Amino acid sequence: MSNPQQLRYSKEHEWLSAVEDGVATIGITEFAANALGDVVYAQLPEVGDTVTAGETCGELESTKSVSDLYSPVTGEVTAANQDVVDDPSLVNSAPFEGGWLFKVRVADEPKDLLSADEYTEFSGN
């Protein structure tokens, strides 16, 4: 399992793309997707919602369990991935590509996000 070097990671197992024009893309890591098992339902924040770093903003349900989705940053949601809502298995099959979850206009970015190497060490994979 390889965590893309260009992303940053939270200890709640979300990834964050580089901020471009004030907007970052957020998803869950391959480690988290594998731990969840087959994702069968995704409840994502809606466009216009405000999310806060470290707080719950949605939910992923799998054949094994239900898991809260946490935002790694504070800001306003600018897009939610309707493809994931329609086909939640994208979270498992393409967690770093088509399985992204939502986009946020970043107002505040925490300083404790991890690099790919730090996340790999943290998650033990």
PDB file of C-alpha atoms in Angstrom:
ATOM      1  CA  MET A   1       0.000   0.000   0.000  1.00  0.00           C
ATOM      2  CA  SER A   2       1.471   3.330  -1.020  1.00  0.00           C
ATOM      3  CA  ASN A   3       0.285   6.709   0.214  1.00  0.00           C
ATOM      4  CA  PRO A   4       0.702   9.416  -2.457  1.00  0.00           C
ATOM      5  CA  GLN A   5       3.522  11.777  -1.468  1.00  0.00           C
ATOM      6  CA  GLN A   6       1.730  14.936  -2.655  1.00  0.00           C
ATOM      7  CA  LEU A   7      -1.128  14.488  -0.156  1.00  0.00           C
ATOM      8  CA  ARG A   8      -1.301  15.267   3.545  1.00  0.00           C
ATOM      9  CA  TYR A   9      -3.036  13.032   6.072  1.00  0.00           C
ATOM     10  CA  SER A  10      -4.990  13.273   9.323  1.00  0.00           C
ATOM     11  CA  LYS A  11      -4.766  10.871  12.235  1.00  0.00           C
ATOM     12  CA  GLU A  12      -8.459  10.089  11.566  1.00  0.00           C
ATOM     13  CA  HIS A  13      -7.324   8.568   8.209  1.00  0.00           C
ATOM     14  CA  GLU A  14      -8.504  11.287   5.827  1.00  0.00           C
ATOM     15  CA  TRP A  15      -6.296  12.682   3.078  1.00  0.00           C
ATOM     16  CA  LEU A  16      -6.135  16.256   1.820  1.00  0.00           C
ATOM     17  CA  SER A  17      -4.878  17.448  -1.553  1.00  0.00           C
ATOM     18  CA  ALA A  18      -2.787  20.557  -1.944  1.00  0.00           C
ATOM     19  CA  VAL A  19      -4.898  23.701  -1.738  1.00  0.00           C
ATOM     20  CA  GLU A  20      -5.457  25.130  -5.235  1.00  0.00           C
ATOM     21  CA  ASP A  21      -7.257  28.462  -5.575  1.00  0.00           C
ATOM     22  CA  GLY A  22      -8.243  28.075  -1.918  1.00  0.00           C
ATOM     23  CA  VAL A  23      -9.926  24.675  -2.448  1.00  0.00           C
ATOM     24  CA  ALA A  24      -8.706  21.245  -1.294  1.00  0.00           C
ATOM     25  CA  THR A  25     -10.045  17.767  -2.093  1.00  0.00           C
ATOM     26  CA  ILE A  26     -10.660  15.331   0.788  1.00  0.00           C
ATOM     27  CA  GLY A  27     -11.048  11.562   0.907  1.00  0.00           C
ATOM     28  CA  ILE A  28     -10.231   8.617   3.141  1.00  0.00           C
ATOM     29  CA  THR A  29      -7.011   6.657   2.886  1.00  0.00           C
ATOM     30  CA  GLU A  30      -6.596   3.213   1.394  1.00  0.00           C
ATOM     31  CA  PHE A  31      -5.735   1.975   4.910  1.00  0.00           C
ATOM     32  CA  ALA A  32      -9.105   3.270   6.206  1.00  0.00           C
ATOM     33  CA  ALA A  33     -11.012   1.916   3.195  1.00  0.00           C
ATOM     34  CA  ASN A  34      -9.481  -1.533   3.731  1.00  0.00           C
ATOM     35  CA  ALA A  35     -10.240  -1.424   7.470  1.00  0.00           C
ATOM     36  CA  LEU A  36     -13.872  -0.488   6.770  1.00  0.00           C
ATOM     37  CA  GLY A  37     -14.452  -3.278   4.288  1.00  0.00           C
ATOM     38  CA  ASP A  38     -16.864  -2.896   1.391  1.00  0.00           C
ATOM     39  CA  VAL A  39     -18.423   0.581   1.622  1.00  0.00           C
ATOM     40  CA  VAL A  40     -22.138   0.384   0.788  1.00  0.00           C
ATOM     41  CA  TYR A  41     -23.391   3.863   1.786  1.00  0.00           C
ATOM     42  CA  ALA A  42     -21.888   7.355   1.898  1.00  0.00           C
ATOM     43  CA  GLN A  43     -23.463  10.364   3.569  1.00  0.00           C
ATOM     44  CA  LEU A  44     -21.343  13.381   2.612  1.00  0.00           C
ATOM     45  CA  PRO A  45     -21.535  17.042   3.599  1.00  0.00           C
ATOM     46  CA  GLU A  46     -23.537  19.172   1.170  1.00  0.00           C
ATOM     47  CA  VAL A  47     -22.370  22.125  -0.909  1.00  0.00           C
ATOM     48  CA  GLY A  48     -22.563  25.225   1.271  1.00  0.00           C
ATOM     49  CA  ASP A  49     -22.090  23.339   4.552  1.00  0.00           C
ATOM     50  CA  THR A  50     -19.361  24.562   6.868  1.00  0.00           C
ATOM     51  CA  VAL A  51     -17.023  21.861   8.161  1.00  0.00           C
ATOM     52  CA  THR A  52     -14.638  22.168  11.093  1.00  0.00           C
ATOM     53  CA  ALA A  53     -11.276  20.464  11.401  1.00  0.00           C
ATOM     54  CA  GLY A  54     -11.518  17.362  13.581  1.00  0.00           C
ATOM     55  CA  GLU A  55     -15.318  17.331  13.702  1.00  0.00           C
ATOM     56  CA  THR A  56     -17.761  14.863  12.151  1.00  0.00           C
ATOM     57  CA  CYS A  57     -19.145  15.918   8.770  1.00  0.00           C
ATOM     58  CA  GLY A  58     -20.562  12.708   7.321  1.00  0.00           C
ATOM     59  CA  GLU A  59     -20.682   8.943   7.548  1.00  0.00           C
ATOM     60  CA  LEU A  60     -19.497   5.880   5.667  1.00  0.00           C
ATOM     61  CA  GLU A  61     -21.284   2.577   6.138  1.00  0.00           C
ATOM     62  CA  SER A  62     -19.699  -0.714   5.199  1.00  0.00           C
ATOM     63  CA  THR A  63     -20.576  -4.371   5.451  1.00  0.00           C
ATOM     64  CA  LYS A  64     -18.526  -4.392   8.685  1.00  0.00           C
ATOM     65  CA  SER A  65     -19.447  -1.143  10.458  1.00  0.00           C
ATOM     66  CA  VAL A  66     -20.479   2.489  10.333  1.00  0.00           C
ATOM     67  CA  SER A  67     -17.714   5.068  10.545  1.00  0.00           C
ATOM     68  CA  ASP A  68     -17.906   8.804  11.073  1.00  0.00           C
ATOM     69  CA  LEU A  69     -16.227  10.993   8.484  1.00  0.00           C
ATOM     70  CA  TYR A  70     -14.087  13.813   9.890  1.00  0.00           C
ATOM     71  CA  SER A  71     -12.937  16.928   8.101  1.00  0.00           C
ATOM     72  CA  PRO A  72      -9.177  17.544   8.292  1.00  0.00           C
ATOM     73  CA  VAL A  73      -9.719  21.284   7.672  1.00  0.00           C
ATOM     74  CA  THR A  74     -12.154  24.083   8.439  1.00  0.00           C
ATOM     75  CA  GLY A  75     -14.025  25.700   5.569  1.00  0.00           C
ATOM     76  CA  GLU A  76     -17.025  25.692   3.248  1.00  0.00           C
ATOM     77  CA  VAL A  77     -17.916  22.644   1.161  1.00  0.00           C
ATOM     78  CA  THR A  78     -17.775  23.520  -2.544  1.00  0.00           C
ATOM     79  CA  ALA A  79     -18.468  20.043  -3.985  1.00  0.00           C
ATOM     80  CA  ALA A  80     -19.557  16.577  -2.888  1.00  0.00           C
ATOM     81  CA  ASN A  81     -18.705  13.551  -5.007  1.00  0.00           C
ATOM     82  CA  GLN A  82     -22.081  12.365  -6.314  1.00  0.00           C
ATOM     83  CA  ASP A  83     -20.338   9.408  -7.970  1.00  0.00           C
ATOM     84  CA  VAL A  84     -19.454   8.080  -4.490  1.00  0.00           C
ATOM     85  CA  VAL A  85     -23.023   8.598  -3.266  1.00  0.00           C
ATOM     86  CA  ASP A  86     -24.280   6.640  -6.311  1.00  0.00           C
ATOM     87  CA  ASP A  87     -21.515   3.983  -6.110  1.00  0.00           C
ATOM     88  CA  PRO A  88     -19.924   3.907  -2.631  1.00  0.00           C
ATOM     89  CA  SER A  89     -17.580   1.083  -3.694  1.00  0.00           C
ATOM     90  CA  LEU A  90     -15.410   3.775  -5.354  1.00  0.00           C
ATOM     91  CA  VAL A  91     -14.106   4.516  -1.847  1.00  0.00           C
ATOM     92  CA  ASN A  92     -12.594   1.011  -1.839  1.00  0.00           C
ATOM     93  CA  SER A  93     -11.554   0.693  -5.477  1.00  0.00           C
ATOM     94  CA  ALA A  94     -10.065   4.186  -5.983  1.00  0.00           C
ATOM     95  CA  PRO A  95      -9.647   5.967  -2.620  1.00  0.00           C
ATOM     96  CA  PHE A  96      -7.096   8.459  -3.997  1.00  0.00           C
ATOM     97  CA  GLU A  97      -8.747   9.067  -7.377  1.00  0.00           C
ATOM     98  CA  GLY A  98     -12.461   8.644  -8.200  1.00  0.00           C
ATOM     99  CA  GLY A  99     -13.285   7.828  -4.569  1.00  0.00           C
ATOM    100  CA  TRP A 100     -12.625  11.352  -3.278  1.00  0.00           C
ATOM    101  CA  LEU A 101     -15.426  12.553  -0.993  1.00  0.00           C
ATOM    102  CA  PHE A 102     -15.750  16.337  -0.997  1.00  0.00           C
ATOM    103  CA  LYS A 103     -13.996  19.639  -1.708  1.00  0.00           C
ATOM    104  CA  VAL A 104     -13.596  22.492   0.745  1.00  0.00           C
ATOM    105  CA  ARG A 105     -12.710  26.170   0.398  1.00  0.00           C
ATOM    106  CA  VAL A 106     -10.147  26.106   3.199  1.00  0.00           C
ATOM    107  CA  ALA A 107     -10.520  28.760   5.896  1.00  0.00           C
ATOM    108  CA  ASP A 108      -8.146  27.202   8.411  1.00  0.00           C
ATOM    109  CA  GLU A 109      -5.699  24.357   7.979  1.00  0.00           C
ATOM    110  CA  PRO A 110      -4.407  22.564  11.067  1.00  0.00           C
ATOM    111  CA  LYS A 111      -0.662  22.335  11.557  1.00  0.00           C
ATOM    112  CA  ASP A 112      -0.787  18.679  12.651  1.00  0.00           C
ATOM    113  CA  LEU A 113      -1.444  17.095   9.247  1.00  0.00           C
ATOM    114  CA  LEU A 114       1.027  14.341   8.402  1.00  0.00           C
ATOM    115  CA  SER A 115       3.247  13.805   5.377  1.00  0.00           C
ATOM    116  CA  ALA A 116       2.873  10.521   3.473  1.00  0.00           C
ATOM    117  CA  ASP A 117       5.881   9.041   5.300  1.00  0.00           C
ATOM    118  CA  GLU A 118       4.600  10.197   8.708  1.00  0.00           C
ATOM    119  CA  TYR A 119       1.150   8.740   7.959  1.00  0.00           C
ATOM    120  CA  THR A 120       2.666   5.430   6.843  1.00  0.00           C
ATOM    121  CA  GLU A 121       4.574   5.241  10.133  1.00  0.00           C
ATOM    122  CA  PHE A 122       1.477   6.279  12.129  1.00  0.00           C
ATOM    123  CA  SER A 123      -0.815   3.724  10.470  1.00  0.00           C
ATOM    124  CA  GLY A 124       1.777   0.954  10.520  1.00  0.00           C
ATOM    125  CA  ASN A 125       1.462   0.098   6.835  1.00  0.00           C
TER     126      ASN A 125
END
